[in-house]
Coordinates of C-alpha atoms and ligand atoms in Angstrom, one line a residue:
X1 CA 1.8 -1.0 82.4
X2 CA 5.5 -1.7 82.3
X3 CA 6.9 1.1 82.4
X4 CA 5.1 2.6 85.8
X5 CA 8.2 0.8 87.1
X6 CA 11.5 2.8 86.0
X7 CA 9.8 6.3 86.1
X8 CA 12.1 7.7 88.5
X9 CA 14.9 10.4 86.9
X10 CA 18.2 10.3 88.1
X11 CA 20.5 13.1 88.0
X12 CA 24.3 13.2 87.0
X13 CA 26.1 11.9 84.1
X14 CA 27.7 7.8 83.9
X15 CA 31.7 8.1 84.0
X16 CA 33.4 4.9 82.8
X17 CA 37.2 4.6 83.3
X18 CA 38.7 2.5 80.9
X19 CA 41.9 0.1 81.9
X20 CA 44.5 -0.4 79.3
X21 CA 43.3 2.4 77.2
X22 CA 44.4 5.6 79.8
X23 CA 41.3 7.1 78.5
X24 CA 38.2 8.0 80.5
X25 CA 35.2 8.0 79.0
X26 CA 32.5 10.5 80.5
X27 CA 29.0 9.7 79.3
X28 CA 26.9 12.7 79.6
X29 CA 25.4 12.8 76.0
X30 CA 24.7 10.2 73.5
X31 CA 23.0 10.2 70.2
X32 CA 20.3 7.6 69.1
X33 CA 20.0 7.5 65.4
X34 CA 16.6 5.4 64.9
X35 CA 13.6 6.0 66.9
X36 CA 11.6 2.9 66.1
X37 CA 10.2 0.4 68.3
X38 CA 14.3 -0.4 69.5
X39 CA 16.1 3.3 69.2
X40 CA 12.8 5.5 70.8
X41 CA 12.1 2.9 74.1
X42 CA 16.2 3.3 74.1
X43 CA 16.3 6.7 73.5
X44 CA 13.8 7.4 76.7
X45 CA 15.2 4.9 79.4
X46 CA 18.5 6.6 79.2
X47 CA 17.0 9.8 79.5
X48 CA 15.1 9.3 82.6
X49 CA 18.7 7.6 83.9
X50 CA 19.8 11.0 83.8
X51 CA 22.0 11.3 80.4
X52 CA 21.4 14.0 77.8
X53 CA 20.1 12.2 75.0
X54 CA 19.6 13.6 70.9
X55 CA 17.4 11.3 69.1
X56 CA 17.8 11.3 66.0
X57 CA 15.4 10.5 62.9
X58 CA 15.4 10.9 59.0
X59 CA 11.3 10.4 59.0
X60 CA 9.7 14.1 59.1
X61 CA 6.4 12.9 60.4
X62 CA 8.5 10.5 63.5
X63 CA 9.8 14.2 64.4
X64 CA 6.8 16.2 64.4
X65 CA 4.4 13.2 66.3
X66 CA 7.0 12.9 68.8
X67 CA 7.6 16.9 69.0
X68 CA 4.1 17.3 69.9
X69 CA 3.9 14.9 72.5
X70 CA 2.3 11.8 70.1
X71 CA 3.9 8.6 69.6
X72 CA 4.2 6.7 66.0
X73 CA 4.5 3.4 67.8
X74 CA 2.4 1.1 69.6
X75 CA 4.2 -0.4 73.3
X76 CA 2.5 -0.5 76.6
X77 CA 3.9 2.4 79.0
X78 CA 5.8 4.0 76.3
X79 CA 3.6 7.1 76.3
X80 CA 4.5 7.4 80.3
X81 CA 8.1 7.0 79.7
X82 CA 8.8 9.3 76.5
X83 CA 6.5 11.9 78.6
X84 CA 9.0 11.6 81.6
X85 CA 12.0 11.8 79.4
X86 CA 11.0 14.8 77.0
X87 CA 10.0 16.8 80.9
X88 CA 13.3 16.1 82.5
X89 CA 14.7 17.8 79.7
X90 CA 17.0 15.3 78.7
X91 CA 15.8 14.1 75.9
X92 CA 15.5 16.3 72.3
X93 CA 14.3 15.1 69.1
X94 CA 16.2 15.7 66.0
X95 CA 16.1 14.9 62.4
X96 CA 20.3 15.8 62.4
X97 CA 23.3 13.8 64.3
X98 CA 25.2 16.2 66.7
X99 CA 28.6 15.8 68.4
X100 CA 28.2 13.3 71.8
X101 CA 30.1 10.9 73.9
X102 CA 28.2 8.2 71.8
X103 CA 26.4 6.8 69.7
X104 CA 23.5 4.2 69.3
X105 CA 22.4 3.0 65.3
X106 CA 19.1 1.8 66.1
X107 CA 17.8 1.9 62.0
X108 CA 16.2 -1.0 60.2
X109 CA 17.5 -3.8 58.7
X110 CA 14.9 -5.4 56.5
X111 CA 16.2 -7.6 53.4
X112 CA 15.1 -6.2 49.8
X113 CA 11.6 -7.0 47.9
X114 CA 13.3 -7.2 44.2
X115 CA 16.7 -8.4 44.9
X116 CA 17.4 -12.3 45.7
X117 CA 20.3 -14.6 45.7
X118 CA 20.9 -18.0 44.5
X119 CA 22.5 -21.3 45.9
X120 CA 21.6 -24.6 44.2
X121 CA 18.0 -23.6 42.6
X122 CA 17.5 -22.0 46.2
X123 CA 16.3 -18.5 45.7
X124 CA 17.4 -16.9 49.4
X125 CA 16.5 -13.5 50.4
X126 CA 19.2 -10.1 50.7
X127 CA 19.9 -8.0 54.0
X128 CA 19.2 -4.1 52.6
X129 CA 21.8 -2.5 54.7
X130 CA 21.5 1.0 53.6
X131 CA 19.7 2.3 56.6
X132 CA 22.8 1.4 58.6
X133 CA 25.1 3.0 56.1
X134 CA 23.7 6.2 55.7
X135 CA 23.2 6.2 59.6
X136 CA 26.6 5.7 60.3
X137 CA 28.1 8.2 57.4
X138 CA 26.1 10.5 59.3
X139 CA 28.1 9.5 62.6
X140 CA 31.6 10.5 60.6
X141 CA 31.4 14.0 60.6
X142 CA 30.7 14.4 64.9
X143 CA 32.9 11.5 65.5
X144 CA 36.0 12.4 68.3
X145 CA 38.8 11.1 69.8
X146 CA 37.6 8.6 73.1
X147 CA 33.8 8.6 71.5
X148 CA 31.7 5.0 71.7
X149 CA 29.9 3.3 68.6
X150 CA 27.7 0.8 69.1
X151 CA 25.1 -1.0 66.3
X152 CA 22.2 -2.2 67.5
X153 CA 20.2 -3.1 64.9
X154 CA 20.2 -6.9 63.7
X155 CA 22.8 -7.2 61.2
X156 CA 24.8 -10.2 59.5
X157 CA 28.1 -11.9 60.7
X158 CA 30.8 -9.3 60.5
X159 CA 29.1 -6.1 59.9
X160 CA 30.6 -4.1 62.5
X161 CA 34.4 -5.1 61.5
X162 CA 33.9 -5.1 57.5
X163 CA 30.9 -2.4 56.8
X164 CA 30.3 0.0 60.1
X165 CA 34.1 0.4 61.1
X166 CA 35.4 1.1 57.1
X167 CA 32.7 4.1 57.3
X168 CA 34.0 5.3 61.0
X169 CA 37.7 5.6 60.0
X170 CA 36.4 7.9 57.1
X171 CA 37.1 10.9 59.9
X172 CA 40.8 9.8 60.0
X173 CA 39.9 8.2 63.6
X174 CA 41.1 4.3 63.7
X175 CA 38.4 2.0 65.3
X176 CA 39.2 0.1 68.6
X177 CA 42.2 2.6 69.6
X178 CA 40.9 6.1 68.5
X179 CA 37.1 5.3 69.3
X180 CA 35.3 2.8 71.0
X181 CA 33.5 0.4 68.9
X182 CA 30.5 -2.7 70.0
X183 CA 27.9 -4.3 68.9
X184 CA 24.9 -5.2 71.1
X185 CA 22.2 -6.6 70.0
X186 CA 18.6 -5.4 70.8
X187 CA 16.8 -8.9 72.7
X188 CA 13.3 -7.1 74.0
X189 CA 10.5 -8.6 73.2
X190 CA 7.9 -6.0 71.4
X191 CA 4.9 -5.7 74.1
X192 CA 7.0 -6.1 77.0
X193 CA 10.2 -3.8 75.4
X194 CA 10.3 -1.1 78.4
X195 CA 10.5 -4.2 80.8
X196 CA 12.9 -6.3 79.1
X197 CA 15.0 -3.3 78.1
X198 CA 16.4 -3.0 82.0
X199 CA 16.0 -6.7 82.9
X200 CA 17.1 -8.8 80.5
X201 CA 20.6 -9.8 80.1
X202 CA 22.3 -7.7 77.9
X203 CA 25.8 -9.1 75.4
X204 CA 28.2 -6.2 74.4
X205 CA 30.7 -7.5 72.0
X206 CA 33.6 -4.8 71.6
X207 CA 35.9 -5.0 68.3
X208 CA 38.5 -4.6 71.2
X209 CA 37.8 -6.1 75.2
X210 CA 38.2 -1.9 75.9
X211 CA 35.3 -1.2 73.4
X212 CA 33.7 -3.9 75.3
X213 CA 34.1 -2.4 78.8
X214 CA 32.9 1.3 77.5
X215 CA 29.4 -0.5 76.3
X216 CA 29.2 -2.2 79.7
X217 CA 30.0 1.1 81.3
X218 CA 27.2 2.7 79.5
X219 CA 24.4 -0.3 79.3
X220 CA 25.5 0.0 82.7
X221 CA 23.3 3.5 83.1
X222 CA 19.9 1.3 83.4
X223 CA 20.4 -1.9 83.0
X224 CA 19.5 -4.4 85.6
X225 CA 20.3 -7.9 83.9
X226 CA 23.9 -9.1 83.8
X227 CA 25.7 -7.9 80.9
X228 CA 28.1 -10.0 79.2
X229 CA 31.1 -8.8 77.1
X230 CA 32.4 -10.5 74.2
X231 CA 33.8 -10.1 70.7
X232 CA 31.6 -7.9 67.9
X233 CA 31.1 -11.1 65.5
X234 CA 30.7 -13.5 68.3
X235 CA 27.6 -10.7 69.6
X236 CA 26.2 -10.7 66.0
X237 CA 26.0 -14.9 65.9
X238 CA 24.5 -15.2 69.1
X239 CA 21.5 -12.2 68.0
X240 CA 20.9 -14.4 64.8
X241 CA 21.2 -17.9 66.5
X242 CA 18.2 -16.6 69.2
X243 CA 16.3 -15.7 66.5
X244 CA 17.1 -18.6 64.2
X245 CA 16.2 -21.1 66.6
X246 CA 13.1 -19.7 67.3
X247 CA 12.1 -20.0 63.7
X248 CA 13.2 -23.4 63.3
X249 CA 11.5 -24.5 66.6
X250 CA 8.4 -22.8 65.1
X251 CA 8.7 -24.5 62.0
X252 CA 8.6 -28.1 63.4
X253 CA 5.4 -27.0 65.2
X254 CA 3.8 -25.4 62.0
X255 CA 4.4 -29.3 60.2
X256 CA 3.5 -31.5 63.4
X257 CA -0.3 -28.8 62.7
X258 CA 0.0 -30.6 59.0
X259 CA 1.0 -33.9 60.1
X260 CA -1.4 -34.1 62.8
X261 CA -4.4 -32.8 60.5
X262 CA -3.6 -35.9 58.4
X263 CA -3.8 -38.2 61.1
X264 CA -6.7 -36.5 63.0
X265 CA -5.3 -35.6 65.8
X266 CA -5.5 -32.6 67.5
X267 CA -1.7 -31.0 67.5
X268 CA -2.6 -28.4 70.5
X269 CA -3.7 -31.5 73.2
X270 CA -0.4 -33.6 71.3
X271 CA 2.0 -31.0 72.2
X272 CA 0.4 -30.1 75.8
X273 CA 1.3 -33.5 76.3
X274 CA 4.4 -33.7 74.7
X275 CA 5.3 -30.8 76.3
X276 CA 5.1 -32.3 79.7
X277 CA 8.3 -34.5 79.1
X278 CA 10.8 -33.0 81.1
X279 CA 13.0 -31.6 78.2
X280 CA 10.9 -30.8 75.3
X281 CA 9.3 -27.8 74.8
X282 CA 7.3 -27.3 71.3
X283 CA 6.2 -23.6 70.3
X284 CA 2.9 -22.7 69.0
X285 CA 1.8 -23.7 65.4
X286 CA -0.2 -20.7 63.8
X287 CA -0.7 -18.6 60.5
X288 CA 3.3 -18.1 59.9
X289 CA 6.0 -16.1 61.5
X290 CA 6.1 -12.7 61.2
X291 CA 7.2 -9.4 62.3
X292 CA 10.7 -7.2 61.7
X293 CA 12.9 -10.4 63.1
X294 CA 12.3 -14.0 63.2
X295 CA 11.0 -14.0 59.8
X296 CA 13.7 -11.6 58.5
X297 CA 17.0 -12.4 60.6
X298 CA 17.7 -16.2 59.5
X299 CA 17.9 -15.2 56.3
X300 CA 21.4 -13.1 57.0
X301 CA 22.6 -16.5 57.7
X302 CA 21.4 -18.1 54.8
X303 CA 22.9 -15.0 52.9
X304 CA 26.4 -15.6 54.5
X305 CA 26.7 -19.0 53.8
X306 CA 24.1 -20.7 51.5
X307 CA 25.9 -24.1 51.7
X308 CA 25.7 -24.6 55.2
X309 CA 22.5 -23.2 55.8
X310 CA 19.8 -26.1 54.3
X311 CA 17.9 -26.5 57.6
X312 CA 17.8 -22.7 58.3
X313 CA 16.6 -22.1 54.8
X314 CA 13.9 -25.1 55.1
X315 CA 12.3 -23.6 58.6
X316 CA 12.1 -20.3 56.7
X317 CA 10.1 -22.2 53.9
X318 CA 7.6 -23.9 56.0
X319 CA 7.0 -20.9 58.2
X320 CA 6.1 -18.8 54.8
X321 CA 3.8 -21.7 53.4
X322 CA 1.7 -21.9 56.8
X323 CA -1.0 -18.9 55.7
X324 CA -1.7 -22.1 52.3
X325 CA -2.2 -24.4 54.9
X326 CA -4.8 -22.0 56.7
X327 CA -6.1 -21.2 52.9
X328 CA -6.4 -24.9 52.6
X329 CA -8.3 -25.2 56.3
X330 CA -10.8 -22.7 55.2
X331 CA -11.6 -24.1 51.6
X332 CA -12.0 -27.2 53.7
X333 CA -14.4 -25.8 56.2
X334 CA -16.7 -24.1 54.2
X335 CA -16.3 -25.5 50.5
X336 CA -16.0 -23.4 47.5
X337 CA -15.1 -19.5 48.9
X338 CA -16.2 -17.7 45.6
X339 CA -18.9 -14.6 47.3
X340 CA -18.1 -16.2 50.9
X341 CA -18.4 -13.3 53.3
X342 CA -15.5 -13.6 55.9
X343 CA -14.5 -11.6 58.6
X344 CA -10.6 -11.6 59.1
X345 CA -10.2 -10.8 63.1
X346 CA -6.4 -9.4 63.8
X347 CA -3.8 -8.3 60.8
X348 CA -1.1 -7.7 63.4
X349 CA 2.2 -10.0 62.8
X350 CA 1.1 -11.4 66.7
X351 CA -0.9 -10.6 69.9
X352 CA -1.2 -7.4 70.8
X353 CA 0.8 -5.4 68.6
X354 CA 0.3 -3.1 65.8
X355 CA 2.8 -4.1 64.2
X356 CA 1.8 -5.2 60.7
X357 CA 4.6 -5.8 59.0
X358 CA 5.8 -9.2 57.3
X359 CA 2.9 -10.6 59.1
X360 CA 1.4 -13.5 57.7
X361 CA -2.6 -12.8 58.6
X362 CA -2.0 -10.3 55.6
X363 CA -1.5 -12.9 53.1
X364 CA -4.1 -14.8 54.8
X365 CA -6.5 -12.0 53.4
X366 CA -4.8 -12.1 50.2
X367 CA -4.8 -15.4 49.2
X368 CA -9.0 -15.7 50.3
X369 CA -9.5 -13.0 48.3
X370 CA -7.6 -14.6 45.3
X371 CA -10.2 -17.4 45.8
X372 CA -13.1 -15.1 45.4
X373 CA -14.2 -14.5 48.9
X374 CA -15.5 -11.4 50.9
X375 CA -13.2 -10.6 53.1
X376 CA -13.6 -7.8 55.9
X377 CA -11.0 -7.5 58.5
X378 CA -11.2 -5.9 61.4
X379 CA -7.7 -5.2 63.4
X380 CA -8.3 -3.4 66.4
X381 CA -4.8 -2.3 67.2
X382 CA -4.4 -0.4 63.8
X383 CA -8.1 0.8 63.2
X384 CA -6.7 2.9 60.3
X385 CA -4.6 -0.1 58.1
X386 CA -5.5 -0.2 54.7
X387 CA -5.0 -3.0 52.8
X388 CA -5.3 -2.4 48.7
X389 CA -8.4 -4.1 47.6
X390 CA -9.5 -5.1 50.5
X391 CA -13.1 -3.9 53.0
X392 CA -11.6 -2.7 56.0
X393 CA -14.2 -2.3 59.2
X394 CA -13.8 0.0 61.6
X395 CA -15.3 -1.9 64.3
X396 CA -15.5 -5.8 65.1
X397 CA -19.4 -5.3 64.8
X398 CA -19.0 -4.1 61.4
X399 CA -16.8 -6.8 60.4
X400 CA -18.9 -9.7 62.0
X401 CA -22.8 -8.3 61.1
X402 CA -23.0 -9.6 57.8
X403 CA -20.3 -12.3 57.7
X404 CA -21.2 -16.4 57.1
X405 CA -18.1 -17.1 59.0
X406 CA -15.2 -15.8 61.3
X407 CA -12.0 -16.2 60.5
X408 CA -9.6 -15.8 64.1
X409 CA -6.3 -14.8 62.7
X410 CA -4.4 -13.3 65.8
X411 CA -4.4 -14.1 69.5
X412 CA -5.6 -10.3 70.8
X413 CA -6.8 -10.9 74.2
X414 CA -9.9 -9.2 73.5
X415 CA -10.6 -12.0 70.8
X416 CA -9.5 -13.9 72.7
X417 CA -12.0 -12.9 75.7
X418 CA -14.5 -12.4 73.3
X419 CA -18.2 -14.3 74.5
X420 CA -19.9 -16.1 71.6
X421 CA -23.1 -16.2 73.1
X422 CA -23.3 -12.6 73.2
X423 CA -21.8 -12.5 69.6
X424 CA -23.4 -14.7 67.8
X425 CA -26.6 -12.5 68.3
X426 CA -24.3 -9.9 66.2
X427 CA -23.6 -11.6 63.3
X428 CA -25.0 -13.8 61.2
X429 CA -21.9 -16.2 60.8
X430 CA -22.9 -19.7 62.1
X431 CA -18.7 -20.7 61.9
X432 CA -15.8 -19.9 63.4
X433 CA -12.6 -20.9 62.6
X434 CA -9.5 -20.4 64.4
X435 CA -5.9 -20.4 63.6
X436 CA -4.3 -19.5 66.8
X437 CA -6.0 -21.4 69.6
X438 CA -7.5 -18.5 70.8
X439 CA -11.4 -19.7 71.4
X440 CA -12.8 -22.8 73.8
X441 CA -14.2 -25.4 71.5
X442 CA -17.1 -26.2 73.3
X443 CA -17.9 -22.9 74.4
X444 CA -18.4 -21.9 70.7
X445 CA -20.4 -25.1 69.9
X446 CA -22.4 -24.4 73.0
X447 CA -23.3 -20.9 71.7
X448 CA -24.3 -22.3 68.5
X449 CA -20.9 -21.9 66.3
X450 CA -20.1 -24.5 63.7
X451 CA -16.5 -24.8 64.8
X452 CA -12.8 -25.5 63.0
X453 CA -9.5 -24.9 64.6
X454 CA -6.2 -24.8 62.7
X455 CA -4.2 -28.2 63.6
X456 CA -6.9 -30.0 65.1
X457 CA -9.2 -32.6 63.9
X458 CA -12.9 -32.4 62.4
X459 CA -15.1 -31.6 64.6
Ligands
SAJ1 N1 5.0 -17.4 66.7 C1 4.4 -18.6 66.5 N2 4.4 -19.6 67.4 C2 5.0 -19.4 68.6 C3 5.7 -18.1 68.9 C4 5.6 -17.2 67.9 O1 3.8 -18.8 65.4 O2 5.0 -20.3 69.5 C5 5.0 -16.3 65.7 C6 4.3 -15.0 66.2 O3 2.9 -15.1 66.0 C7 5.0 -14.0 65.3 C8 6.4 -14.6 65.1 O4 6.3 -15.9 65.4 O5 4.3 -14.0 64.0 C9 7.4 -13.9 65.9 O6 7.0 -13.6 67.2 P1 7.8 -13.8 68.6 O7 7.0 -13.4 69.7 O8 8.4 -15.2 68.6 O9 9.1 -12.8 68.4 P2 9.3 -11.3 68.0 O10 9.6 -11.3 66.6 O11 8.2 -10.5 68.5 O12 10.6 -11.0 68.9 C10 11.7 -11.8 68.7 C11 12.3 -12.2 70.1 N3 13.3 -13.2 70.0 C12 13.3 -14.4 70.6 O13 12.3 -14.6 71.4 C13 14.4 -15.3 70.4 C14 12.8 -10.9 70.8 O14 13.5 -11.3 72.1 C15 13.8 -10.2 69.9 O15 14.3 -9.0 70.6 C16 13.1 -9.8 68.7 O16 12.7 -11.0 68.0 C17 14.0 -9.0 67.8 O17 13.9 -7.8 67.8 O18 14.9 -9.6 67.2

């Protein structure tokens, strides 16, 4: 859908001059190591802009699905634009780092399962930065005189000064006068990342203002939104603070969907209405936060400085209880769950995706199951996620047939378009609950649906 839009290849390589440095740097091959859901769309748009692009991947099974023309991600028109890009020619797939003009770390930064930190009884969470290592030791070796580094990925304050440029001067170059060295941070939104990738506004902050001009000058190759240069920490801060605030924001939501339970109010009509003062703007309440960033990239602060960080760690605490408080909405609904038959709609960390990870419909599942219910979830945009333990259906009418209730854990347009008159002759579930706001209220009471929503009042 998005990407019908930027399908047109352009020839000729990007040549940046850059002032103060008397060296010109000649873009006419990069290397992206990473070909996730940031490094692959990346990857792509430059090559249809015409550079020759090697990306790069340490996963045997990434290679071989996108060698034969397959795609190991989910994101609307990505299939269009990697099909473009691997027919121009200018785009190869390899599992090794080769020599280029520069080069993109796109690689994962999650924080580790086993491993916490302490500050005050707080137990705080650990960024696992060895994808980013080994990605750029891999750099050293093909690393030249006038080449450009930049880290993409989400990292903590300082990590391209004290961790990425260390590794880089391994090859005897010095960073910032041998090589050019930024960090930009990724800002695309997963479901609209081809879009966003050439529209939004783009920060590229150099560890010198000339590294800073080189990323312009190459961001430059597709990007349409204005691109800012700045510093490399002062980049890093401003990709955490986006992100940061978005969990806090979230988090007041998630407790006014407590506090308004208490009072029996509904929380979605209170913040339609709050929301129409001319400055506030409250998020969404819901099962949790999840996904590879907003529930993950607070935590770097919090890692950095546990002693100024007590809001930040608190957001990140009520966002993590919120699947109790939907346990606690279903107990509350249907009584005792011991042998309830449920069907969980949606596993994805948010509307369509397929993106399951950190997402908190998961633990939904989990902690039903802990309290003795049935649970059968369908997830439509990952037919084949297995989930240990758990009755996976392969088709919503399996999931729904023999349920007593449905559980709506993600916003999917087609659940949310679903018509309960039609399926309520499907299933024998006579409730519905949902967590999301996705279904009418009176449309499901009409159709004959006993009917709970997540933040609102009895009904
Ligand atoms: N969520 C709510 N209520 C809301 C909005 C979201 O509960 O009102 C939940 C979602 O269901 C999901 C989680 O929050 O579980 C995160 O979803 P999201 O849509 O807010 O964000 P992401 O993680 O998909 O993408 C974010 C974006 N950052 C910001 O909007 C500040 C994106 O621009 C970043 O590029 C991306 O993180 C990233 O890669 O860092």
């Amino acid at each position: 859908m998005h990407g019908s839009c930027i399908i047109s290849i352009t020839s000729g390589p990007t040549t940046a001059s850059i002032q103060g440095q008397g060296e010109s740097v000649n873009f006419q091959k990069i290397c992206v190591l990473g070909l996730g859901y940031i490094g692959l769309p990346t990857a792509s748009t430059f090559a249809i802009h015409g550079l020759k692009v090697v990306g790069v991947d340490i996963n045997p099974r990434v290679i071989e699905t996108l060698r034969s023309g397959d795609i190991h991600i989910h994101e609307p028109g990505m299939g269009t634009v990697l099909e473009a890009a691997l027919k121009s020619g200018n785009l190869t797939i390899s599992t090794e780092s080769e020599e280029a003009d520069a080069f993109l770390i796109a690689v994962p930064t999650p924080f580790y399962a086993d491993m916490h930190g302490e500050y005050n009884g707080r137990q705080y969470k650990l960024a696992d930065m060895r994808a980013v290592t080994s990605a750029t030791e891999a750099i050293v070796p093909h690393l030249r005189k006038g080449n450009l580094v930049i880290l993409e990925s989400t990292s903590p304050p300082r990590t391209t000064i004290d961790l990425v440029a260390p590794i880089l001067e391994r090859s005897g170059l010095r960073a910032g006068s041998d090589f050019f060295l930024c960090y930009s941070p990724e800002r695309v939104l997963p479901g609209q990342i081809l879009r966003e990738l050439v529209e939004n506004a783009r920060l590229v902050g150099g560890i010198t203002p000339e590294s800073a001009v080189a990323g312009r000058e190459l961001y430059g190759t597709f990007v349409k939104g204005e691109i800012f240069e700045t510093d490399a920490t002062t980049a890093e801060m401003v990709k955490l603070m986006e992100n940061t605030t978005r969990d806090v924001n979230i988090a007041i939501a998630n407790e006014f969907s407590r506090l308004a339970e208490k009072f029996g109010v509904d929380v979605w009509e209170a913040i339609s209405l709050a929301n129409r003062h001319p400055r506030i703007n409250i998020l969404n309440p819901g099962p949790g936060v999840g996904g590879h960033c907003i529930s993950v990239d607070p935590w770097f602060f919090v890692e950095a400085a546990p002693d100024l960080t007590p809001l930040i760690y608190q957001a990140r605490q009520v966002n993590d209880a919120q699947p109790h408080f939907v346990l606690e909405k279903v107990k509350q609904t249907l009584g005792s769950l011991k042998d309830k038959k449920i069907a969980a709609l949606g596993l994805a960390y948010k509307p369509d995706v397929d993106d399951l990870r950190e997402s908190p419909a998961l633990e939904v599942v989990h902690l039903l199951q802990q309290e003795g219910a049935q649970v059968r979830v369908w997830e439509p945009f990952k037919p084949e996620a297995a989930m240990e333990g758990i009755d996976m259906a392969c088709t919503l009418e399996q999931a729904i047939l023999e349920a007593d209730s449905l559980l709506l854990l993600v916003g999917h347009t087609e659940f949310r378009e679903l018509n309960p008159e039609e399926l309520i002759t499907k299933t024998n579930a006579r409730i519905a609950i949902d967590t999301v706001h996705g279904w009418d209220t009176e449309k499901w009471q009409k159709a004959g649906f006993q009917f709970a929503r997540l933040g609102a009042r009895k009904q």
